[in-house]
PDB file of N, CA and C in Angstrom:
ATOM      1  N   UNK A 165     -37.284   4.256 -26.461  1.00 55.00           N
ATOM      2  CA  UNK A 165     -37.653   5.538 -27.031  1.00 55.00           C
ATOM      3  C   UNK A 165     -37.376   6.639 -26.004  1.00 55.00           C
ATOM      4  N   UNK A 166     -36.650   7.632 -26.399  1.00 77.00           N
ATOM      5  CA  UNK A 166     -36.363   8.771 -25.539  1.00 77.00           C
ATOM      6  C   UNK A 166     -37.335   9.897 -25.865  1.00 77.00           C
ATOM      7  N   UNK A 167     -37.842  10.520 -24.837  1.00 80.00           N
ATOM      8  CA  UNK A 167     -38.761  11.637 -25.011  1.00 80.00           C
ATOM      9  C   UNK A 167     -38.416  12.679 -23.960  1.00 80.00           C
ATOM     10  N   UNK A 168     -38.168  13.926 -24.364  1.00 86.00           N
ATOM     11  CA  UNK A 168     -37.765  14.944 -23.394  1.00 86.00           C
ATOM     12  C   UNK A 168     -38.816  15.205 -22.319  1.00 86.00           C
ATOM     13  N   UNK A 169     -40.094  15.078 -22.653  1.00 82.00           N
ATOM     14  CA  UNK A 169     -41.146  15.290 -21.655  1.00 82.00           C
ATOM     15  C   UNK A 169     -41.101  14.177 -20.611  1.00 82.00           C
ATOM     16  N   UNK A 170     -40.973  12.946 -21.077  1.00 80.00           N
ATOM     17  CA  UNK A 170     -40.876  11.813 -20.153  1.00 80.00           C
ATOM     18  C   UNK A 170     -39.630  11.961 -19.288  1.00 80.00           C
ATOM     19  N   UNK A 171     -38.518  12.329 -19.900  1.00 86.00           N
ATOM     20  CA  UNK A 171     -37.279  12.521 -19.140  1.00 86.00           C
ATOM     21  C   UNK A 171     -37.444  13.597 -18.068  1.00 86.00           C
ATOM     22  N   UNK A 172     -38.136  14.679 -18.412  1.00 88.00           N
ATOM     23  CA  UNK A 172     -38.371  15.748 -17.440  1.00 88.00           C
ATOM     24  C   UNK A 172     -39.227  15.253 -16.279  1.00 88.00           C
ATOM     25  N   UNK A 173     -40.285  14.518 -16.597  1.00 85.00           N
ATOM     26  CA  UNK A 173     -41.149  13.994 -15.541  1.00 85.00           C
ATOM     27  C   UNK A 173     -40.414  12.995 -14.655  1.00 85.00           C
ATOM     28  N   UNK A 174     -39.608  12.141 -15.251  1.00 85.00           N
ATOM     29  CA  UNK A 174     -38.819  11.181 -14.469  1.00 85.00           C
ATOM     30  C   UNK A 174     -37.887  11.929 -13.518  1.00 85.00           C
ATOM     31  N   UNK A 175     -37.249  12.989 -14.020  1.00 90.00           N
ATOM     32  CA  UNK A 175     -36.369  13.788 -13.175  1.00 90.00           C
ATOM     33  C   UNK A 175     -37.108  14.437 -12.021  1.00 90.00           C
ATOM     34  N   UNK A 176     -38.283  14.985 -12.298  1.00 90.00           N
ATOM     35  CA  UNK A 176     -39.081  15.606 -11.239  1.00 90.00           C
ATOM     36  C   UNK A 176     -39.532  14.574 -10.211  1.00 90.00           C
ATOM     37  N   UNK A 177     -39.986  13.429 -10.694  1.00 89.00           N
ATOM     38  CA  UNK A 177     -40.391  12.366  -9.770  1.00 89.00           C
ATOM     39  C   UNK A 177     -39.228  11.943  -8.880  1.00 89.00           C
ATOM     40  N   UNK A 178     -38.055  11.825  -9.470  1.00 91.00           N
ATOM     41  CA  UNK A 178     -36.871  11.420  -8.702  1.00 91.00           C
ATOM     42  C   UNK A 178     -36.522  12.489  -7.664  1.00 91.00           C
ATOM     43  N   UNK A 179     -36.575  13.763  -8.052  1.00 93.00           N
ATOM     44  CA  UNK A 179     -36.253  14.845  -7.117  1.00 93.00           C
ATOM     45  C   UNK A 179     -37.247  14.899  -5.960  1.00 93.00           C
ATOM     46  N   UNK A 180     -38.526  14.729  -6.260  1.00 92.00           N
ATOM     47  CA  UNK A 180     -39.569  14.881  -5.243  1.00 92.00           C
ATOM     48  C   UNK A 180     -39.707  13.633  -4.373  1.00 92.00           C
ATOM     49  N   UNK A 181     -39.673  12.452  -4.987  1.00 90.00           N
ATOM     50  CA  UNK A 181     -39.963  11.222  -4.248  1.00 90.00           C
ATOM     51  C   UNK A 181     -38.738  10.371  -3.951  1.00 90.00           C
ATOM     52  N   UNK A 182     -37.635  10.661  -4.635  1.00 89.00           N
ATOM     53  CA  UNK A 182     -36.459   9.821  -4.488  1.00 89.00           C
ATOM     54  C   UNK A 182     -36.481   8.603  -5.395  1.00 89.00           C
ATOM     55  N   UNK A 183     -37.523   8.479  -6.198  1.00 83.00           N
ATOM     56  CA  UNK A 183     -37.656   7.351  -7.121  1.00 83.00           C
ATOM     57  C   UNK A 183     -37.900   7.865  -8.529  1.00 83.00           C
ATOM     58  N   UNK A 184     -37.364   7.175  -9.490  1.00 72.00           N
ATOM     59  CA  UNK A 184     -37.654   7.465 -10.889  1.00 72.00           C
ATOM     60  C   UNK A 184     -37.895   6.161 -11.609  1.00 72.00           C
ATOM     61  N   UNK A 185     -38.389   6.252 -12.798  1.00 65.00           N
ATOM     62  CA  UNK A 185     -38.614   5.075 -13.638  1.00 65.00           C
ATOM     63  C   UNK A 185     -39.600   4.083 -13.042  1.00 65.00           C
ATOM     64  N   UNK A 186     -40.522   4.555 -12.224  1.00 64.00           N
ATOM     65  CA  UNK A 186     -41.593   3.703 -11.708  1.00 64.00           C
ATOM     66  C   UNK A 186     -42.854   4.047 -12.495  1.00 64.00           C
ATOM     67  N   UNK A 187     -43.063   3.328 -13.564  1.00 59.00           N
ATOM     68  CA  UNK A 187     -44.164   3.642 -14.463  1.00 59.00           C
ATOM     69  C   UNK A 187     -45.296   2.666 -14.281  1.00 59.00           C
ATOM     70  N   UNK A 188     -46.487   3.133 -14.539  1.00 58.00           N
ATOM     71  CA  UNK A 188     -47.670   2.285 -14.548  1.00 58.00           C
ATOM     72  C   UNK A 188     -48.358   2.423 -15.880  1.00 58.00           C
ATOM     73  N   UNK A 189     -49.540   1.900 -15.935  1.00 55.00           N
ATOM     74  CA  UNK A 189     -50.286   1.948 -17.185  1.00 55.00           C
ATOM     75  C   UNK A 189     -51.732   2.284 -16.878  1.00 55.00           C
ATOM     76  N   UNK A 190     -52.320   3.113 -17.710  1.00 56.00           N
ATOM     77  CA  UNK A 190     -53.735   3.413 -17.612  1.00 56.00           C
ATOM     78  C   UNK A 190     -54.439   2.609 -18.685  1.00 56.00           C
ATOM     79  N   UNK A 191     -55.304   1.713 -18.298  1.00 55.00           N
ATOM     80  CA  UNK A 191     -55.919   0.844 -19.282  1.00 55.00           C
ATOM     81  C   UNK A 191     -57.360   1.163 -19.598  1.00 55.00           C
ATOM     82  N   UNK A 192     -57.963   2.112 -18.924  1.00 59.00           N
ATOM     83  CA  UNK A 192     -59.378   2.360 -19.166  1.00 59.00           C
ATOM     84  C   UNK A 192     -59.580   3.556 -20.077  1.00 59.00           C
ATOM     85  N   UNK A 193     -60.632   3.514 -20.833  1.00 65.00           N
ATOM     86  CA  UNK A 193     -60.994   4.629 -21.697  1.00 65.00           C
ATOM     87  C   UNK A 193     -60.258   4.617 -23.019  1.00 65.00           C
ATOM     88  N   UNK A 194     -60.815   5.340 -23.964  1.00 69.00           N
ATOM     89  CA  UNK A 194     -60.203   5.416 -25.295  1.00 69.00           C
ATOM     90  C   UNK A 194     -59.753   6.824 -25.635  1.00 69.00           C
ATOM     91  N   UNK A 195     -59.760   7.726 -24.656  1.00 67.00           N
ATOM     92  CA  UNK A 195     -59.411   9.108 -24.942  1.00 67.00           C
ATOM     93  C   UNK A 195     -57.938   9.268 -25.305  1.00 67.00           C
ATOM     94  N   UNK A 196     -57.066   8.494 -24.682  1.00 70.00           N
ATOM     95  CA  UNK A 196     -55.632   8.584 -24.984  1.00 70.00           C
ATOM     96  C   UNK A 196     -55.313   8.377 -26.446  1.00 70.00           C
ATOM     97  N   UNK A 197     -55.772   7.273 -27.055  1.00 75.00           N
ATOM     98  CA  UNK A 197     -55.516   7.074 -28.484  1.00 75.00           C
ATOM     99  C   UNK A 197     -56.133   8.160 -29.361  1.00 75.00           C
ATOM    100  N   UNK A 198     -57.302   8.677 -28.972  1.00 73.00           N
ATOM    101  CA  UNK A 198     -57.931   9.748 -29.754  1.00 73.00           C
ATOM    102  C   UNK A 198     -57.043  10.984 -29.744  1.00 73.00           C
ATOM    103  N   UNK A 199     -56.558  11.357 -28.576  1.00 71.00           N
ATOM    104  CA  UNK A 199     -55.687  12.531 -28.463  1.00 71.00           C
ATOM    105  C   UNK A 199     -54.440  12.347 -29.318  1.00 71.00           C
ATOM    106  N   UNK A 200     -53.833  11.175 -29.221  1.00 74.00           N
ATOM    107  CA  UNK A 200     -52.584  10.927 -29.941  1.00 74.00           C
ATOM    108  C   UNK A 200     -52.810  10.815 -31.446  1.00 74.00           C
ATOM    109  N   UNK A 201     -53.771  10.017 -31.859  1.00 80.00           N
ATOM    110  CA  UNK A 201     -53.961   9.743 -33.286  1.00 80.00           C
ATOM    111  C   UNK A 201     -54.665  10.874 -34.031  1.00 80.00           C
ATOM    112  N   UNK A 202     -55.696  11.433 -33.440  1.00 77.00           N
ATOM    113  CA  UNK A 202     -56.491  12.450 -34.133  1.00 77.00           C
ATOM    114  C   UNK A 202     -55.904  13.850 -34.012  1.00 77.00           C
ATOM    115  N   UNK A 203     -55.357  14.176 -32.862  1.00 72.00           N
ATOM    116  CA  UNK A 203     -54.868  15.535 -32.640  1.00 72.00           C
ATOM    117  C   UNK A 203     -53.353  15.629 -32.705  1.00 72.00           C
ATOM    118  N   UNK A 204     -52.671  14.500 -32.741  1.00 72.00           N
ATOM    119  CA  UNK A 204     -51.211  14.513 -32.791  1.00 72.00           C
ATOM    120  C   UNK A 204     -50.566  15.033 -31.523  1.00 72.00           C
ATOM    121  N   UNK A 205     -51.285  14.976 -30.422  1.00 67.00           N
ATOM    122  CA  UNK A 205     -50.775  15.519 -29.166  1.00 67.00           C
ATOM    123  C   UNK A 205     -50.163  14.418 -28.315  1.00 67.00           C
ATOM    124  N   UNK A 206     -49.329  14.831 -27.386  1.00 68.00           N
ATOM    125  CA  UNK A 206     -48.798  13.897 -26.401  1.00 68.00           C
ATOM    126  C   UNK A 206     -49.788  13.822 -25.247  1.00 68.00           C
ATOM    127  N   UNK A 207     -49.859  12.683 -24.665  1.00 65.00           N
ATOM    128  CA  UNK A 207     -50.776  12.476 -23.552  1.00 65.00           C
ATOM    129  C   UNK A 207     -50.053  11.693 -22.477  1.00 65.00           C
ATOM    130  N   UNK A 208     -50.194  12.104 -21.252  1.00 68.00           N
ATOM    131  CA  UNK A 208     -49.656  11.323 -20.150  1.00 68.00           C
ATOM    132  C   UNK A 208     -50.575  11.504 -18.963  1.00 68.00           C
ATOM    133  N   UNK A 209     -50.548  10.553 -18.110  1.00 70.00           N
ATOM    134  CA  UNK A 209     -51.349  10.623 -16.896  1.00 70.00           C
ATOM    135  C   UNK A 209     -50.447  10.484 -15.685  1.00 70.00           C
ATOM    136  N   UNK A 210     -50.734  11.248 -14.679  1.00 72.00           N
ATOM    137  CA  UNK A 210     -50.021  11.138 -13.413  1.00 72.00           C
ATOM    138  C   UNK A 210     -51.049  10.847 -12.338  1.00 72.00           C
ATOM    139  N   UNK A 211     -50.713  10.004 -11.432  1.00 76.00           N
ATOM    140  CA  UNK A 211     -51.646   9.693 -10.361  1.00 76.00           C
ATOM    141  C   UNK A 211     -50.948   8.953  -9.245  1.00 76.00           C
ATOM    142  N   UNK A 212     -51.748   8.565  -8.285  1.00 80.00           N
ATOM    143  CA  UNK A 212     -51.205   7.840  -7.138  1.00 80.00           C
ATOM    144  C   UNK A 212     -51.886   6.484  -7.058  1.00 80.00           C
ATOM    145  N   UNK A 213     -51.099   5.452  -7.086  1.00 78.00           N
ATOM    146  CA  UNK A 213     -51.636   4.108  -6.925  1.00 78.00           C
ATOM    147  C   UNK A 213     -50.500   3.194  -6.487  1.00 78.00           C
ATOM    148  N   UNK A 214     -50.813   2.335  -5.588  1.00 82.00           N
ATOM    149  CA  UNK A 214     -49.876   1.314  -5.119  1.00 82.00           C
ATOM    150  C   UNK A 214     -50.641  -0.003  -5.059  1.00 82.00           C
ATOM    151  N   UNK A 215     -49.927  -1.079  -5.149  1.00 82.00           N
ATOM    152  CA  UNK A 215     -50.567  -2.397  -5.147  1.00 82.00           C
ATOM    153  C   UNK A 215     -51.387  -2.636  -3.878  1.00 82.00           C
ATOM    154  N   UNK A 216     -50.977  -2.029  -2.763  1.00 89.00           N
ATOM    155  CA  UNK A 216     -51.675  -2.273  -1.496  1.00 89.00           C
ATOM    156  C   UNK A 216     -52.820  -1.298  -1.223  1.00 89.00           C
ATOM    157  N   UNK A 217     -53.222  -0.502  -2.210  1.00 88.00           N
ATOM    158  CA  UNK A 217     -54.253   0.521  -2.009  1.00 88.00           C
ATOM    159  C   UNK A 217     -55.671   0.033  -2.307  1.00 88.00           C
ATOM    160  N   UNK A 218     -55.862  -1.260  -2.474  1.00 88.00           N
ATOM    161  CA  UNK A 218     -57.205  -1.797  -2.701  1.00 88.00           C
ATOM    162  C   UNK A 218     -57.821  -1.308  -3.997  1.00 88.00           C
ATOM    163  N   UNK A 219     -57.068  -1.356  -5.071  1.00 84.00           N
ATOM    164  CA  UNK A 219     -57.478  -0.797  -6.360  1.00 84.00           C
ATOM    165  C   UNK A 219     -58.868  -1.289  -6.750  1.00 84.00           C
ATOM    166  N   UNK A 220     -59.779  -0.364  -6.976  1.00 85.00           N
ATOM    167  CA  UNK A 220     -61.168  -0.605  -7.382  1.00 85.00           C
ATOM    168  C   UNK A 220     -61.976  -1.390  -6.349  1.00 85.00           C
ATOM    169  N   UNK A 221     -61.465  -1.518  -5.150  1.00 90.00           N
ATOM    170  CA  UNK A 221     -62.210  -2.192  -4.089  1.00 90.00           C
ATOM    171  C   UNK A 221     -63.007  -1.191  -3.273  1.00 90.00           C
ATOM    172  N   UNK A 222     -63.861  -1.705  -2.387  1.00 93.00           N
ATOM    173  CA  UNK A 222     -64.693  -0.801  -1.587  1.00 93.00           C
ATOM    174  C   UNK A 222     -63.868   0.018  -0.603  1.00 93.00           C
ATOM    175  N   UNK A 223     -62.686  -0.452  -0.272  1.00 93.00           N
ATOM    176  CA  UNK A 223     -61.818   0.275   0.650  1.00 93.00           C
ATOM    177  C   UNK A 223     -60.610   0.888  -0.049  1.00 93.00           C
ATOM    178  N   UNK A 224     -60.747   1.202  -1.335  1.00 92.00           N
ATOM    179  CA  UNK A 224     -59.637   1.806  -2.081  1.00 92.00           C
ATOM    180  C   UNK A 224     -59.222   3.110  -1.414  1.00 92.00           C
ATOM    181  N   UNK A 225     -57.932   3.369  -1.379  1.00 93.00           N
ATOM    182  CA  UNK A 225     -57.425   4.595  -0.765  1.00 93.00           C
ATOM    183  C   UNK A 225     -56.129   5.007  -1.432  1.00 93.00           C
ATOM    184  N   UNK A 226     -55.687   6.218  -1.135  1.00 91.00           N
ATOM    185  CA  UNK A 226     -54.381   6.716  -1.573  1.00 91.00           C
ATOM    186  C   UNK A 226     -53.676   7.283  -0.344  1.00 91.00           C
ATOM    187  N   UNK A 227     -52.372   7.189  -0.342  1.00 92.00           N
ATOM    188  CA  UNK A 227     -51.591   7.752   0.755  1.00 92.00           C
ATOM    189  C   UNK A 227     -51.510   9.270   0.607  1.00 92.00           C
ATOM    190  N   UNK A 228     -51.693   9.952   1.719  1.00 95.00           N
ATOM    191  CA  UNK A 228     -51.653  11.418   1.707  1.00 95.00           C
ATOM    192  C   UNK A 228     -50.323  11.928   1.150  1.00 95.00           C
ATOM    193  N   UNK A 229     -49.241  11.307   1.548  1.00 93.00           N
ATOM    194  CA  UNK A 229     -47.917  11.743   1.078  1.00 93.00           C
ATOM    195  C   UNK A 229     -47.814  11.624  -0.440  1.00 93.00           C
ATOM    196  N   UNK A 230     -48.378  10.558  -1.018  1.00 89.00           N
ATOM    197  CA  UNK A 230     -48.362  10.392  -2.473  1.00 89.00           C
ATOM    198  C   UNK A 230     -49.127  11.521  -3.155  1.00 89.00           C
ATOM    199  N   UNK A 231     -50.268  11.908  -2.581  1.00 92.00           N
ATOM    200  CA  UNK A 231     -51.064  13.003  -3.148  1.00 92.00           C
ATOM    201  C   UNK A 231     -50.289  14.313  -3.057  1.00 92.00           C
ATOM    202  N   UNK A 232     -49.663  14.561  -1.918  1.00 94.00           N
ATOM    203  CA  UNK A 232     -48.875  15.789  -1.749  1.00 94.00           C
ATOM    204  C   UNK A 232     -47.689  15.819  -2.709  1.00 94.00           C
ATOM    205  N   UNK A 233     -46.991  14.692  -2.842  1.00 91.00           N
ATOM    206  CA  UNK A 233     -45.861  14.626  -3.777  1.00 91.00           C
ATOM    207  C   UNK A 233     -46.322  14.844  -5.213  1.00 91.00           C
ATOM    208  N   UNK A 234     -47.456  14.259  -5.580  1.00 88.00           N
ATOM    209  CA  UNK A 234     -47.990  14.439  -6.928  1.00 88.00           C
ATOM    210  C   UNK A 234     -48.292  15.910  -7.195  1.00 88.00           C
ATOM    211  N   UNK A 235     -48.860  16.600  -6.213  1.00 92.00           N
ATOM    212  CA  UNK A 235     -49.149  18.029  -6.373  1.00 92.00           C
ATOM    213  C   UNK A 235     -47.868  18.820  -6.626  1.00 92.00           C
ATOM    214  N   UNK A 236     -46.796  18.476  -5.933  1.00 93.00           N
ATOM    215  CA  UNK A 236     -45.511  19.159  -6.128  1.00 93.00           C
ATOM    216  C   UNK A 236     -44.973  18.881  -7.525  1.00 93.00           C
ATOM    217  N   UNK A 237     -45.018  17.624  -7.963  1.00 90.00           N
ATOM    218  CA  UNK A 237     -44.523  17.268  -9.297  1.00 90.00           C
ATOM    219  C   UNK A 237     -45.295  18.025 -10.374  1.00 90.00           C
ATOM    220  N   UNK A 238     -46.619  18.037 -10.279  1.00 88.00           N
ATOM    221  CA  UNK A 238     -47.434  18.726 -11.290  1.00 88.00           C
ATOM    222  C   UNK A 238     -47.136  20.217 -11.297  1.00 88.00           C
ATOM    223  N   UNK A 239     -47.078  20.840 -10.124  1.00 93.00           N
ATOM    224  CA  UNK A 239     -46.834  22.288 -10.087  1.00 93.00           C
ATOM    225  C   UNK A 239     -45.443  22.631 -10.614  1.00 93.00           C
ATOM    226  N   UNK A 240     -44.447  21.808 -10.321  1.00 93.00           N
ATOM    227  CA  UNK A 240     -43.097  22.072 -10.836  1.00 93.00           C
ATOM    228  C   UNK A 240     -43.005  21.812 -12.334  1.00 93.00           C
ATOM    229  N   UNK A 241     -43.791  20.874 -12.842  1.00 89.00           N
ATOM    230  CA  UNK A 241     -43.801  20.598 -14.277  1.00 89.00           C
ATOM    231  C   UNK A 241     -44.466  21.748 -15.036  1.00 89.00           C
ATOM    232  N   UNK A 242     -45.566  22.262 -14.497  1.00 88.00           N
ATOM    233  CA  UNK A 242     -46.306  23.338 -15.165  1.00 88.00           C
ATOM    234  C   UNK A 242     -45.550  24.656 -15.083  1.00 88.00           C
ATOM    235  N   UNK A 243     -44.974  24.947 -13.922  1.00 89.00           N
ATOM    236  CA  UNK A 243     -44.255  26.210 -13.707  1.00 89.00           C
ATOM    237  C   UNK A 243     -42.892  25.895 -13.103  1.00 89.00           C
ATOM    238  N   UNK A 244     -41.912  25.525 -13.932  1.00 75.00           N
ATOM    239  CA  UNK A 244     -40.625  25.057 -13.424  1.00 75.00           C
ATOM    240  C   UNK A 244     -39.816  26.081 -12.637  1.00 75.00           C
ATOM    241  N   UNK A 245     -40.081  27.334 -12.788  1.00 72.00           N
ATOM    242  CA  UNK A 245     -39.280  28.338 -12.066  1.00 72.00           C
ATOM    243  C   UNK A 245     -39.928  28.681 -10.793  1.00 72.00           C
TER     244      UNK A 245
END
């Protein structure tokens, strides 16, 4: 399935991080289906997570560079110029 929003985000991720098409999945909560089914809106989540970040453990962390890159991607997506 091609989606222009997804394509734009992939392009931004590739420009900022040098990587594209690295997708994950958000499995918690039911808000995503509500937004999509009830409101007909698109929903996506962006975040920082790596397998070595101790996901949901007491020592869970994120890399500073990942947080900084995410901030750049979000700001460029919201205000592309």
